[in-house]
mmCIF file of C-alpha atoms in Angstrom:
data_model
loop_
_atom_site.group_PDB
_atom_site.id
_atom_site.type_symbol
_atom_site.label_atom_id
_atom_site.label_comp_id
_atom_site.label_asym_id
_atom_site.label_seq_id
_atom_site.Cartn_x
_atom_site.Cartn_y
_atom_site.Cartn_z
ATOM 1 C CA SER H 1 -8.908 -18.551 4.673
ATOM 2 C CA TRP H 2 -12.194 -16.901 5.618
ATOM 3 C CA CYS H 3 -10.923 -13.557 4.330
ATOM 4 C CA ASP H 4 -10.837 -14.931 0.792
ATOM 5 C CA PHE H 5 -14.342 -16.406 1.310
ATOM 6 C CA ARG H 6 -15.684 -12.933 2.181
ATOM 7 C CA PHE H 7 -13.966 -11.477 -0.900
ATOM 8 C CA ALA H 8 -15.468 -14.071 -3.158
ATOM 9 C CA GLN H 9 -18.865 -13.039 -1.786
ATOM 10 C CA SER H 10 -18.420 -9.295 -2.520
ATOM 11 C CA ILE H 11 -18.387 -8.699 -6.201
ATOM 12 C CA MET H 12 -16.204 -5.866 -7.532
ATOM 13 C CA ALA H 13 -16.304 -3.511 -4.617
ATOM 14 C CA ILE H 14 -15.006 0.023 -4.614
ATOM 15 C CA PHE H 15 -13.797 0.623 -1.063
ATOM 16 C CA SER H 16 -13.237 4.398 -0.766
ATOM 17 C CA VAL H 17 -12.684 7.699 -2.543
ATOM 18 C CA TYR H 18 -10.322 10.419 -1.464
ATOM 19 C CA VAL H 19 -9.931 13.941 -2.977
ATOM 20 C CA VAL H 20 -6.623 15.722 -2.237
ATOM 21 C CA ASN H 21 -5.991 19.427 -2.985
ATOM 22 C CA LYS H 22 -2.765 20.653 -4.587
ATOM 23 C CA ALA H 23 -1.143 21.270 -1.213
ATOM 24 C CA GLY H 24 -1.661 17.632 -0.238
ATOM 25 C CA GLY H 25 -4.558 18.323 2.085
ATOM 26 C CA LEU H 26 -7.527 15.958 2.138
ATOM 27 C CA VAL H 27 -10.709 17.814 0.999
ATOM 28 C CA TYR H 28 -13.086 14.868 0.694
ATOM 29 C CA GLN H 29 -13.294 11.269 1.806
ATOM 30 C CA TYR H 30 -15.940 8.741 1.462
ATOM 31 C CA ASP H 31 -15.897 5.033 2.572
ATOM 32 C CA ASN H 32 -18.200 3.123 0.247
ATOM 33 C CA TYR H 33 -17.562 -0.408 1.471
ATOM 34 C CA SER H 34 -15.496 -1.463 4.483
ATOM 35 C CA PRO H 35 -15.278 -5.200 4.985
ATOM 36 C CA ARG H 36 -14.552 -5.153 8.687
ATOM 37 C CA LEU H 37 -13.730 -8.623 9.647
ATOM 38 C CA GLU H 38 -13.946 -8.820 13.420
ATOM 39 C CA VAL H 39 -13.493 -11.696 15.797
ATOM 40 C CA GLU H 40 -15.072 -11.847 19.280
ATOM 41 C CA LYS H 41 -13.931 -14.583 21.681
ATOM 42 C CA THR H 42 -14.060 -15.315 25.334
ATOM 43 C CA PHE H 43 -10.652 -15.732 27.125
ATOM 44 C CA SER H 44 -9.515 -17.001 30.458
ATOM 45 C CA PHE H 45 -6.508 -15.829 32.490
ATOM 46 C CA PRO H 46 -3.752 -15.482 31.381
ATOM 47 C CA LEU H 47 -4.100 -14.074 27.949
ATOM 48 C CA ASP H 48 -1.987 -15.628 25.237
ATOM 49 C CA PHE H 49 -1.409 -12.340 23.354
ATOM 50 C CA VAL H 50 1.063 -9.664 23.885
ATOM 51 C CA LEU H 51 -0.785 -6.358 23.638
ATOM 52 C CA LYS H 52 1.073 -3.117 23.069
ATOM 53 C CA VAL H 53 -0.151 0.490 22.984
ATOM 54 C CA HIS H 54 0.305 1.961 19.493
ATOM 55 C CA ASP H 55 -1.297 5.156 18.052
ATOM 56 C CA ASP H 56 -3.438 5.347 21.193
ATOM 57 C CA ARG H 57 -4.904 1.952 20.572
ATOM 58 C CA LEU H 58 -4.189 -1.509 22.052
ATOM 59 C CA ILE H 59 -2.649 -3.671 19.278
ATOM 60 C CA VAL H 60 -1.767 -7.376 19.236
ATOM 61 C CA ALA H 61 2.033 -7.387 19.030
ATOM 62 C CA PHE H 62 2.584 -11.169 19.371
ATOM 63 C CA GLY H 63 0.589 -14.302 19.805
ATOM 64 C CA GLN H 64 -1.367 -14.524 16.538
ATOM 65 C CA ARG H 65 -3.824 -17.412 16.518
ATOM 66 C CA ASP H 66 -7.145 -18.357 15.046
ATOM 67 C CA ASN H 67 -8.167 -15.309 13.099
ATOM 68 C CA ILE H 68 -6.649 -12.812 15.443
ATOM 69 C CA ARG H 69 -3.621 -11.399 13.598
ATOM 70 C CA VAL H 70 -0.676 -9.217 14.619
ATOM 71 C CA GLY H 71 -1.753 -5.662 14.021
ATOM 72 C CA HIS H 72 -5.347 -6.197 15.135
ATOM 73 C CA ALA H 73 -6.723 -3.742 17.651
ATOM 74 C CA VAL H 74 -8.836 -4.439 20.783
ATOM 75 C CA LEU H 75 -12.302 -3.067 19.626
ATOM 76 C CA SER H 76 -14.532 -4.010 22.537
ATOM 77 C CA ILE H 77 -14.434 -5.667 25.940
ATOM 78 C CA ASN H 78 -17.437 -7.635 27.186
ATOM 79 C CA GLY H 79 -19.596 -6.041 24.434
ATOM 80 C CA PHE H 80 -18.678 -2.492 25.200
ATOM 81 C CA ASP H 81 -16.548 -0.481 22.610
ATOM 82 C CA VAL H 82 -13.261 0.562 23.976
ATOM 83 C CA ASN H 83 -12.042 4.184 23.931
ATOM 84 C CA GLY H 84 -8.432 4.026 22.775
ATOM 85 C CA ARG H 85 -6.460 2.361 25.580
ATOM 86 C CA TYR H 86 -9.268 2.632 28.051
ATOM 87 C CA THR H 87 -12.513 0.639 28.493
ATOM 88 C CA ALA H 88 -15.893 2.318 28.009
ATOM 89 C CA ASP H 89 -15.923 3.191 31.755
ATOM 90 C CA GLY H 90 -12.439 4.709 31.847
ATOM 91 C CA LYS H 91 -10.215 1.820 33.175
ATOM 92 C CA GLU H 92 -6.956 1.167 31.540
ATOM 93 C CA ILE H 93 -7.316 -1.978 29.489
ATOM 94 C CA LEU H 94 -3.812 -3.369 30.147
ATOM 95 C CA GLU H 95 -4.356 -3.133 33.879
ATOM 96 C CA TYR H 96 -7.865 -4.566 33.541
ATOM 97 C CA LEU H 97 -6.579 -7.567 31.589
ATOM 98 C CA ASN H 98 -3.770 -8.243 33.919
ATOM 99 C CA ASN H 99 -6.203 -8.772 36.880
ATOM 100 C CA PRO H 100 -7.336 -12.466 36.988
ATOM 101 C CA ALA H 101 -10.512 -11.372 38.890
ATOM 102 C CA ASN H 102 -11.867 -9.775 35.642
ATOM 103 C CA TYR H 103 -11.917 -13.094 33.833
ATOM 104 C CA PRO H 104 -13.483 -14.764 31.875
ATOM 105 C CA VAL H 105 -13.507 -11.776 29.528
ATOM 106 C CA SER H 106 -14.948 -11.396 26.066
ATOM 107 C CA ILE H 107 -12.792 -9.375 23.628
ATOM 108 C CA ARG H 108 -13.398 -8.335 20.079
ATOM 109 C CA PHE H 109 -10.423 -7.926 17.836
ATOM 110 C CA GLY H 110 -10.257 -6.471 14.313
ATOM 111 C CA ARG H 111 -8.348 -4.282 11.981
ATOM 112 C CA PRO H 112 -8.176 -0.853 13.481
ATOM 113 C CA ARG H 113 -10.460 1.665 11.733
ATOM 114 C CA LEU H 114 -8.794 4.815 10.533
ATOM 115 C CA SER H 115 -9.551 8.003 12.418
ATOM 116 C CA SER H 116 -10.192 11.205 10.407
ATOM 117 C CA ASN H 117 -6.743 12.413 11.449
ATOM 118 C CA GLU H 118 -5.088 9.289 10.144
ATOM 119 C CA LYS H 119 -6.930 9.632 6.870
ATOM 120 C CA LEU H 120 -5.615 13.191 6.578
ATOM 121 C CA MET H 121 -2.069 12.013 7.259
ATOM 122 C CA LEU H 122 -2.273 9.138 4.818
ATOM 123 C CA ALA H 123 -3.647 11.475 2.119
ATOM 124 C CA SER H 124 -0.684 13.815 2.606
ATOM 125 C CA MET H 125 1.622 10.775 2.619
ATOM 126 C CA PHE H 126 0.344 9.656 -0.696
ATOM 127 C CA HIS H 127 0.597 13.142 -2.066
ATOM 128 C CA SER H 128 4.425 13.008 -1.314
ATOM 129 C CA LEU H 129 4.807 9.467 -2.560
ATOM 130 C CA PHE H 130 3.110 10.468 -5.815
ATOM 131 C CA ALA H 131 5.741 13.170 -6.379
ATOM 132 C CA ILE H 132 8.594 10.836 -5.489
ATOM 133 C CA GLY H 133 7.399 8.285 -7.943
ATOM 134 C CA SER H 134 7.888 10.859 -10.636
ATOM 135 C CA GLN H 135 11.133 12.040 -9.395
ATOM 136 C CA LEU H 136 12.647 8.489 -9.355
ATOM 137 C CA SER H 137 11.448 7.702 -12.847
ATOM 138 C CA PRO H 138 13.977 6.154 -15.152
ATOM 139 C CA GLU H 139 12.065 7.610 -18.133
ATOM 140 C CA PRO H 140 11.713 11.371 -18.774
ATOM 141 C CA GLY H 141 8.303 12.927 -18.615
ATOM 142 C CA SER H 142 6.719 10.621 -16.026
ATOM 143 C CA SER H 143 3.650 11.405 -14.133
ATOM 144 C CA GLY H 144 3.329 10.492 -10.469
ATOM 145 C CA ILE H 145 1.885 7.209 -9.160
ATOM 146 C CA GLU H 146 -1.252 6.461 -11.127
ATOM 147 C CA MET H 147 -1.930 2.977 -9.946
ATOM 148 C CA LEU H 148 -0.639 1.167 -6.843
ATOM 149 C CA GLU H 149 -1.247 -2.550 -6.476
ATOM 150 C CA THR H 150 -1.315 -4.810 -3.460
ATOM 151 C CA ASP H 151 -2.780 -8.298 -2.988
ATOM 152 C CA THR H 152 -5.892 -6.965 -1.350
ATOM 153 C CA PHE H 153 -6.681 -3.683 -3.239
ATOM 154 C CA LYS H 154 -5.609 -1.397 -6.042
ATOM 155 C CA LEU H 155 -5.256 2.392 -5.596
ATOM 156 C CA HIS H 156 -6.003 4.450 -8.713
ATOM 157 C CA CYS H 157 -5.065 8.137 -8.875
ATOM 158 C CA PHE H 158 -5.855 10.821 -11.335
ATOM 159 C CA GLN H 159 -4.200 14.201 -11.012
ATOM 160 C CA THR H 160 -5.910 17.071 -12.888
ATOM 161 C CA LEU H 161 -4.018 19.968 -14.632
ATOM 162 C CA THR H 162 -4.640 22.161 -11.546
ATOM 163 C CA GLY H 163 -3.122 19.566 -9.154
ATOM 164 C CA ILE H 164 -6.190 18.019 -7.578
ATOM 165 C CA LYS H 165 -5.935 14.287 -6.989
ATOM 166 C CA PHE H 166 -8.893 11.937 -7.229
ATOM 167 C CA ILE H 167 -8.110 8.663 -5.497
ATOM 168 C CA VAL H 168 -10.050 5.449 -5.614
ATOM 169 C CA LEU H 169 -9.341 2.308 -3.609
ATOM 170 C CA ALA H 170 -10.986 -0.671 -5.131
ATOM 171 C CA ASP H 171 -10.915 -4.482 -5.377
ATOM 172 C CA PRO H 172 -7.958 -5.509 -7.657
ATOM 173 C CA ARG H 173 -10.446 -6.947 -10.125
ATOM 174 C CA GLN H 174 -12.555 -3.872 -10.486
ATOM 175 C CA ALA H 175 -12.651 -2.572 -14.125
ATOM 176 C CA GLY H 176 -13.453 0.819 -15.405
ATOM 177 C CA THR H 177 -11.624 2.843 -12.756
ATOM 178 C CA ASP H 178 -10.141 5.261 -15.268
ATOM 179 C CA ALA H 179 -13.631 6.157 -16.437
ATOM 180 C CA LEU H 180 -14.804 6.365 -12.805
ATOM 181 C CA LEU H 181 -11.908 8.782 -11.907
ATOM 182 C CA ARG H 182 -12.948 10.983 -14.875
ATOM 183 C CA LYS H 183 -16.583 10.767 -13.804
ATOM 184 C CA ILE H 184 -15.668 11.920 -10.339
ATOM 185 C CA TYR H 185 -13.740 14.876 -11.756
ATOM 186 C CA GLU H 186 -16.921 15.795 -13.717
ATOM 187 C CA ILE H 187 -19.036 15.532 -10.587
ATOM 188 C CA TYR H 188 -16.507 17.674 -8.764
ATOM 189 C CA SER H 189 -16.662 20.355 -11.481
ATOM 190 C CA ASP H 190 -20.451 20.322 -11.588
ATOM 191 C CA PHE H 191 -21.333 20.158 -7.900
ATOM 192 C CA ALA H 192 -18.340 21.550 -6.011
ATOM 193 C CA LEU H 193 -16.630 24.064 -8.372
ATOM 194 C CA LYS H 194 -19.890 25.424 -9.728
ATOM 195 C CA ASN H 195 -21.292 25.742 -6.221
ATOM 196 C CA PRO H 196 -20.945 29.455 -5.343
ATOM 197 C CA PHE H 197 -20.539 28.593 -1.620
ATOM 198 C CA TYR H 198 -17.638 26.278 -2.220
ATOM 199 C CA SER H 199 -14.080 27.629 -1.822
ATOM 200 C CA LEU H 200 -11.255 26.205 -3.749
ATOM 201 C CA GLU H 201 -8.882 23.813 -1.889
ATOM 202 C CA MET H 202 -11.268 23.672 1.059
ATOM 203 C CA PRO H 203 -13.136 20.533 2.367
ATOM 204 C CA ILE H 204 -16.074 19.719 0.113
ATOM 205 C CA ARG H 205 -19.400 19.841 1.891
ATOM 206 C CA CYS H 206 -21.789 19.836 -0.971
ATOM 207 C CA GLU H 207 -24.808 17.463 -0.710
ATOM 208 C CA LEU H 208 -25.195 17.188 -4.430
ATOM 209 C CA PHE H 209 -21.563 16.125 -4.758
ATOM 210 C CA ASP H 210 -22.178 13.331 -2.152
ATOM 211 C CA GLN H 211 -25.331 12.193 -3.884
ATOM 212 C CA ASN H 212 -23.925 12.093 -7.364
ATOM 213 C CA LEU H 213 -20.635 10.499 -6.177
ATOM 214 C CA LYS H 214 -22.656 7.663 -4.460
ATOM 215 C CA ALA H 215 -24.652 7.141 -7.593
ATOM 216 C CA ALA H 216 -21.561 7.009 -9.709
ATOM 217 C CA LEU H 217 -19.936 4.418 -7.510
ATOM 218 C CA GLU H 218 -22.970 2.269 -7.603
ATOM 219 C CA VAL H 219 -22.976 2.342 -11.400
ATOM 220 C CA ALA H 220 -19.287 1.549 -11.505
ATOM 221 C CA GLU H 221 -19.704 -1.422 -9.115
ATOM 222 C CA LYS H 222 -22.605 -2.846 -11.042
ATOM 223 C CA ALA H 223 -21.545 -2.302 -14.653
ATOM 224 C CA GLY H 224 -17.803 -2.193 -14.108
ATOM 225 C CA THR H 225 -17.435 0.384 -16.859
ATOM 226 C CA PHE H 226 -18.814 3.751 -18.072
ATOM 227 C CA GLY H 227 -19.919 4.261 -21.649
ATOM 228 C CA PRO H 228 -18.634 7.314 -23.573
ATOM 229 C CA GLY H 229 -22.009 9.019 -23.507
ATOM 230 C CA SER H 230 -22.675 8.873 -19.772
ATOM 231 C CA MET J 1 9.295 -3.945 -23.589
ATOM 232 C CA THR J 2 12.324 -3.274 -21.520
ATOM 233 C CA VAL J 3 13.928 -3.300 -18.054
ATOM 234 C CA HIS J 4 15.297 0.035 -16.748
ATOM 235 C CA ASN J 5 17.022 -0.731 -13.464
ATOM 236 C CA LEU J 6 17.210 -2.923 -10.447
ATOM 237 C CA PHE J 7 17.863 -2.220 -6.804
ATOM 238 C CA ILE J 8 18.496 -4.704 -3.986
ATOM 239 C CA PHE J 9 18.211 -3.433 -0.369
ATOM 240 C CA ASP J 10 18.770 -5.253 2.922
ATOM 241 C CA ARG J 11 16.437 -4.762 5.874
ATOM 242 C CA ASN J 12 18.351 -1.780 7.228
ATOM 243 C CA GLY J 13 18.225 0.244 4.028
ATOM 244 C CA THR J 14 21.680 -0.466 2.742
ATOM 245 C CA CYS J 15 21.653 -0.726 -1.035
ATOM 246 C CA LEU J 16 23.430 -4.053 -1.634
ATOM 247 C CA HIS J 17 23.242 -3.802 -5.450
ATOM 248 C CA TYR J 18 22.219 -1.471 -8.293
ATOM 249 C CA SER J 19 22.255 -2.072 -11.959
ATOM 250 C CA GLU J 20 20.892 -0.229 -14.900
ATOM 251 C CA TRP J 21 20.271 -1.314 -18.489
ATOM 252 C CA ASN J 22 17.956 1.197 -20.157
ATOM 253 C CA ARG J 23 17.684 4.421 -18.303
ATOM 254 C CA LYS J 24 16.951 7.663 -20.126
ATOM 255 C CA LYS J 25 16.614 9.979 -17.129
ATOM 256 C CA GLN J 26 18.752 10.225 -14.022
ATOM 257 C CA ALA J 27 17.166 11.273 -10.663
ATOM 258 C CA GLY J 28 19.073 14.577 -10.449
ATOM 259 C CA ILE J 29 20.674 13.570 -7.138
ATOM 260 C CA SER J 30 23.678 11.503 -6.164
ATOM 261 C CA LYS J 31 23.461 7.721 -6.190
ATOM 262 C CA GLU J 32 23.570 7.553 -2.344
ATOM 263 C CA GLU J 33 20.748 10.057 -2.096
ATOM 264 C CA GLU J 34 18.776 8.096 -4.688
ATOM 265 C CA TYR J 35 19.183 4.843 -2.828
ATOM 266 C CA LYS J 36 17.995 6.507 0.372
ATOM 267 C CA LEU J 37 15.007 8.106 -1.414
ATOM 268 C CA MET J 38 14.073 4.895 -3.091
ATOM 269 C CA PHE J 39 14.312 2.940 0.231
ATOM 270 C CA GLY J 40 12.489 5.646 2.074
ATOM 271 C CA MET J 41 9.666 5.725 -0.532
ATOM 272 C CA LEU J 42 9.223 1.921 -0.291
ATOM 273 C CA PHE J 43 9.252 1.955 3.488
ATOM 274 C CA SER J 44 6.470 4.702 3.406
ATOM 275 C CA ILE J 45 4.522 2.818 0.816
ATOM 276 C CA ARG J 46 4.557 -0.343 2.873
ATOM 277 C CA SER J 47 3.364 1.464 5.949
ATOM 278 C CA PHE J 48 0.732 3.350 3.870
ATOM 279 C CA VAL J 49 -0.572 0.184 2.310
ATOM 280 C CA GLY J 50 -0.729 -1.608 5.693
ATOM 281 C CA LYS J 51 -2.970 1.092 7.130
ATOM 282 C CA MET J 52 -5.145 1.603 3.980
ATOM 283 C CA SER J 53 -5.884 -2.043 3.303
ATOM 284 C CA PRO J 54 -9.479 -2.982 4.027
ATOM 285 C CA VAL J 55 -8.459 -6.475 5.033
ATOM 286 C CA ASP J 56 -5.362 -8.237 6.260
ATOM 287 C CA MET J 57 -2.749 -8.590 3.563
ATOM 288 C CA LYS J 58 -0.590 -11.633 2.772
ATOM 289 C CA GLU J 59 1.925 -10.242 0.272
ATOM 290 C CA GLY J 60 1.286 -6.560 0.723
ATOM 291 C CA PHE J 61 2.613 -4.012 -1.747
ATOM 292 C CA LEU J 62 3.225 -5.544 -5.202
ATOM 293 C CA SER J 63 3.872 -2.804 -7.698
ATOM 294 C CA PHE J 64 2.994 0.739 -8.814
ATOM 295 C CA GLN J 65 2.951 2.413 -12.176
ATOM 296 C CA THR J 66 3.056 5.907 -13.586
ATOM 297 C CA SER J 67 2.515 7.121 -17.045
ATOM 298 C CA LYS J 68 5.957 5.964 -18.171
ATOM 299 C CA TYR J 69 7.172 3.109 -15.960
ATOM 300 C CA LYS J 70 6.223 0.326 -13.600
ATOM 301 C CA LEU J 71 8.013 -0.444 -10.354
ATOM 302 C CA HIS J 72 7.847 -4.125 -9.227
ATOM 303 C CA TYR J 73 8.536 -4.995 -5.653
ATOM 304 C CA TYR J 74 9.369 -8.161 -3.879
ATOM 305 C CA GLU J 75 10.423 -8.589 -0.225
ATOM 306 C CA THR J 76 11.681 -11.782 1.252
ATOM 307 C CA PRO J 77 10.717 -12.802 4.815
ATOM 308 C CA THR J 78 14.123 -11.659 6.022
ATOM 309 C CA GLY J 79 13.520 -8.103 4.810
ATOM 310 C CA LEU J 80 15.630 -8.249 1.625
ATOM 311 C CA LYS J 81 13.920 -5.960 -0.963
ATOM 312 C CA PHE J 82 14.139 -6.486 -4.701
ATOM 313 C CA VAL J 83 12.933 -3.423 -6.878
ATOM 314 C CA LEU J 84 12.733 -3.697 -10.667
ATOM 315 C CA ASN J 85 11.678 -0.789 -12.867
ATOM 316 C CA THR J 86 10.345 -1.864 -16.264
ATOM 317 C CA ASP J 87 8.118 -0.259 -18.866
ATOM 318 C CA LEU J 88 4.388 -0.428 -18.732
ATOM 319 C CA GLY J 89 3.897 -3.495 -20.878
ATOM 320 C CA VAL J 90 5.272 -5.828 -18.255
ATOM 321 C CA GLN J 91 2.710 -7.641 -16.069
ATOM 322 C CA ASN J 92 3.225 -9.589 -12.855
ATOM 323 C CA ILE J 93 6.893 -10.619 -12.417
ATOM 324 C CA ARG J 94 6.822 -11.427 -8.816
ATOM 325 C CA ASP J 95 8.006 -14.968 -9.599
ATOM 326 C CA ILE J 96 10.892 -13.558 -11.649
ATOM 327 C CA LEU J 97 12.020 -11.430 -8.700
ATOM 328 C CA HIS J 98 11.707 -14.449 -6.416
ATOM 329 C CA GLN J 99 13.846 -16.364 -8.981
ATOM 330 C CA ILE J 100 16.548 -13.615 -8.797
ATOM 331 C CA TYR J 101 16.491 -14.074 -5.057
ATOM 332 C CA SER J 102 16.640 -17.880 -4.946
ATOM 333 C CA SER J 103 18.822 -18.700 -7.922
ATOM 334 C CA ILE J 104 21.173 -15.749 -8.076
ATOM 335 C CA TYR J 105 21.293 -14.011 -4.687
ATOM 336 C CA VAL J 106 21.225 -17.044 -2.570
ATOM 337 C CA GLU J 107 23.529 -19.020 -4.819
ATOM 338 C CA TYR J 108 26.199 -16.386 -5.370
ATOM 339 C CA VAL J 109 26.000 -14.119 -2.383
ATOM 340 C CA VAL J 110 24.525 -16.085 0.587
ATOM 341 C CA LYS J 111 26.551 -19.123 -0.221
ATOM 342 C CA ASN J 112 29.756 -17.147 -0.798
ATOM 343 C CA PRO J 113 31.791 -17.101 2.402
ATOM 344 C CA LEU J 114 33.605 -13.922 1.126
ATOM 345 C CA CYS J 115 30.403 -11.904 0.776
ATOM 346 C CA ALA J 116 29.808 -10.045 4.022
ATOM 347 C CA GLN J 117 26.200 -9.732 5.128
ATOM 348 C CA ASN J 118 24.506 -6.276 5.027
ATOM 349 C CA GLU J 119 27.246 -4.860 2.862
ATOM 350 C CA PRO J 120 27.148 -3.848 -0.845
ATOM 351 C CA ILE J 121 27.843 -6.993 -2.993
ATOM 352 C CA GLN J 122 31.318 -6.949 -4.504
ATOM 353 C CA SER J 123 31.072 -10.341 -6.228
ATOM 354 C CA GLU J 124 31.762 -10.030 -9.974
ATOM 355 C CA LEU J 125 30.210 -13.392 -10.450
ATOM 356 C CA PHE J 126 27.005 -12.292 -8.969
ATOM 357 C CA ARG J 127 26.927 -9.178 -11.210
ATOM 358 C CA THR J 128 27.604 -11.252 -14.289
ATOM 359 C CA LYS J 129 25.011 -13.856 -13.459
ATOM 360 C CA LEU J 130 22.393 -11.203 -12.708
ATOM 361 C CA ASP J 131 23.190 -9.265 -15.837
ATOM 362 C CA ASN J 132 22.801 -12.420 -18.017
ATOM 363 C CA PHE J 133 19.574 -13.303 -16.272
ATOM 364 C CA ILE J 134 18.046 -9.943 -16.890
ATOM 365 C CA ARG J 135 19.193 -9.803 -20.519
ATOM 366 C CA GLY J 136 17.698 -13.197 -21.002
ATOM 367 C CA LEU J 137 14.199 -12.169 -19.844
ATOM 368 C CA PRO J 138 11.548 -12.342 -22.538
ATOM 369 C CA PHE J 139 10.593 -8.665 -21.951
ATOM 370 C CA PHE J 140 14.061 -7.262 -22.112
ATOM 371 C CA SER J 141 15.123 -5.679 -25.293
ATOM 372 C CA ALA J 142 18.072 -3.251 -25.383
ATOM 373 C CA ARG J 143 16.923 -0.210 -27.178
ATOM 374 C CA ALA J 144 19.182 1.585 -29.653
ATOM 375 C CA GLY J 145 20.569 4.882 -28.358
#
């Protein structure tokens, strides 16, 4: 499929980094690489898809075809980005698409992008899942979830002694993520903790943290591993 | 290398089967609560992974690991969930879980007219076949004590 083709093109990508405080709140988030595969097509009346409102977006519920999958959201209509369930000029999309006079219409579909709120909720969700992973352990002394694997990405998590979690989402083939997590911890210590204007557990807004993190991700993507002396 | 325990859930969250072989630590809650917590955790992980994935997934969530164990997950298209906890040395056993489904569950539960759908499996034959299968796995070794 053309998803696999795009993956073969991108070598060893690190998708994103999340930093979660000990209460489960998201204090930092950075999207390094988002392979947004979007499909734009022109349609005539009536539409083959069943569209439903979900999370304030219009999602394909049924009628998967070509590269438009169930779960994809309506991203733009006739070239104009939509605003949730409404078009750019405020009309309700479902009504608009039910009117044959508006056809032919060009719609762009794709995986919905996560809003900041959703990222916050997902970080808290992972914080809880991390703890449950430890509770359900059949062996004593287990940590929480350190690595979670799917067919499209691997999530790596490092929890420090003070309860901060550094989370990296990467390509399943990416190597050196343990070293990268420790490097991010080092960057956090140097550029967030040592910053006199930074308050513990609060969102990290330190330019040097951003710069050094981006540099570390670049190194990890190219080399795949960190040496002991870096 | 060892196998700790196995859960089988149906699409509604009913625990159809649970077995343990090498388990050193209990969850500290009743078995019913543990089944619900396990199912809830898996349900949340699937939802989490669906939102976080940068591209559309085919198989979805496969496994996770902690410092002490690895949880392997396999879900059939009908929503039947197989969960196997092993130690960290075990790699990808998705095909083994699929084998448990096709050659043990389908053979001794689905094809058994006395086994009710969506209820805990009573069949002793199923239990025996499953136990023998797990004990015969190359990475299974019953530890002393």
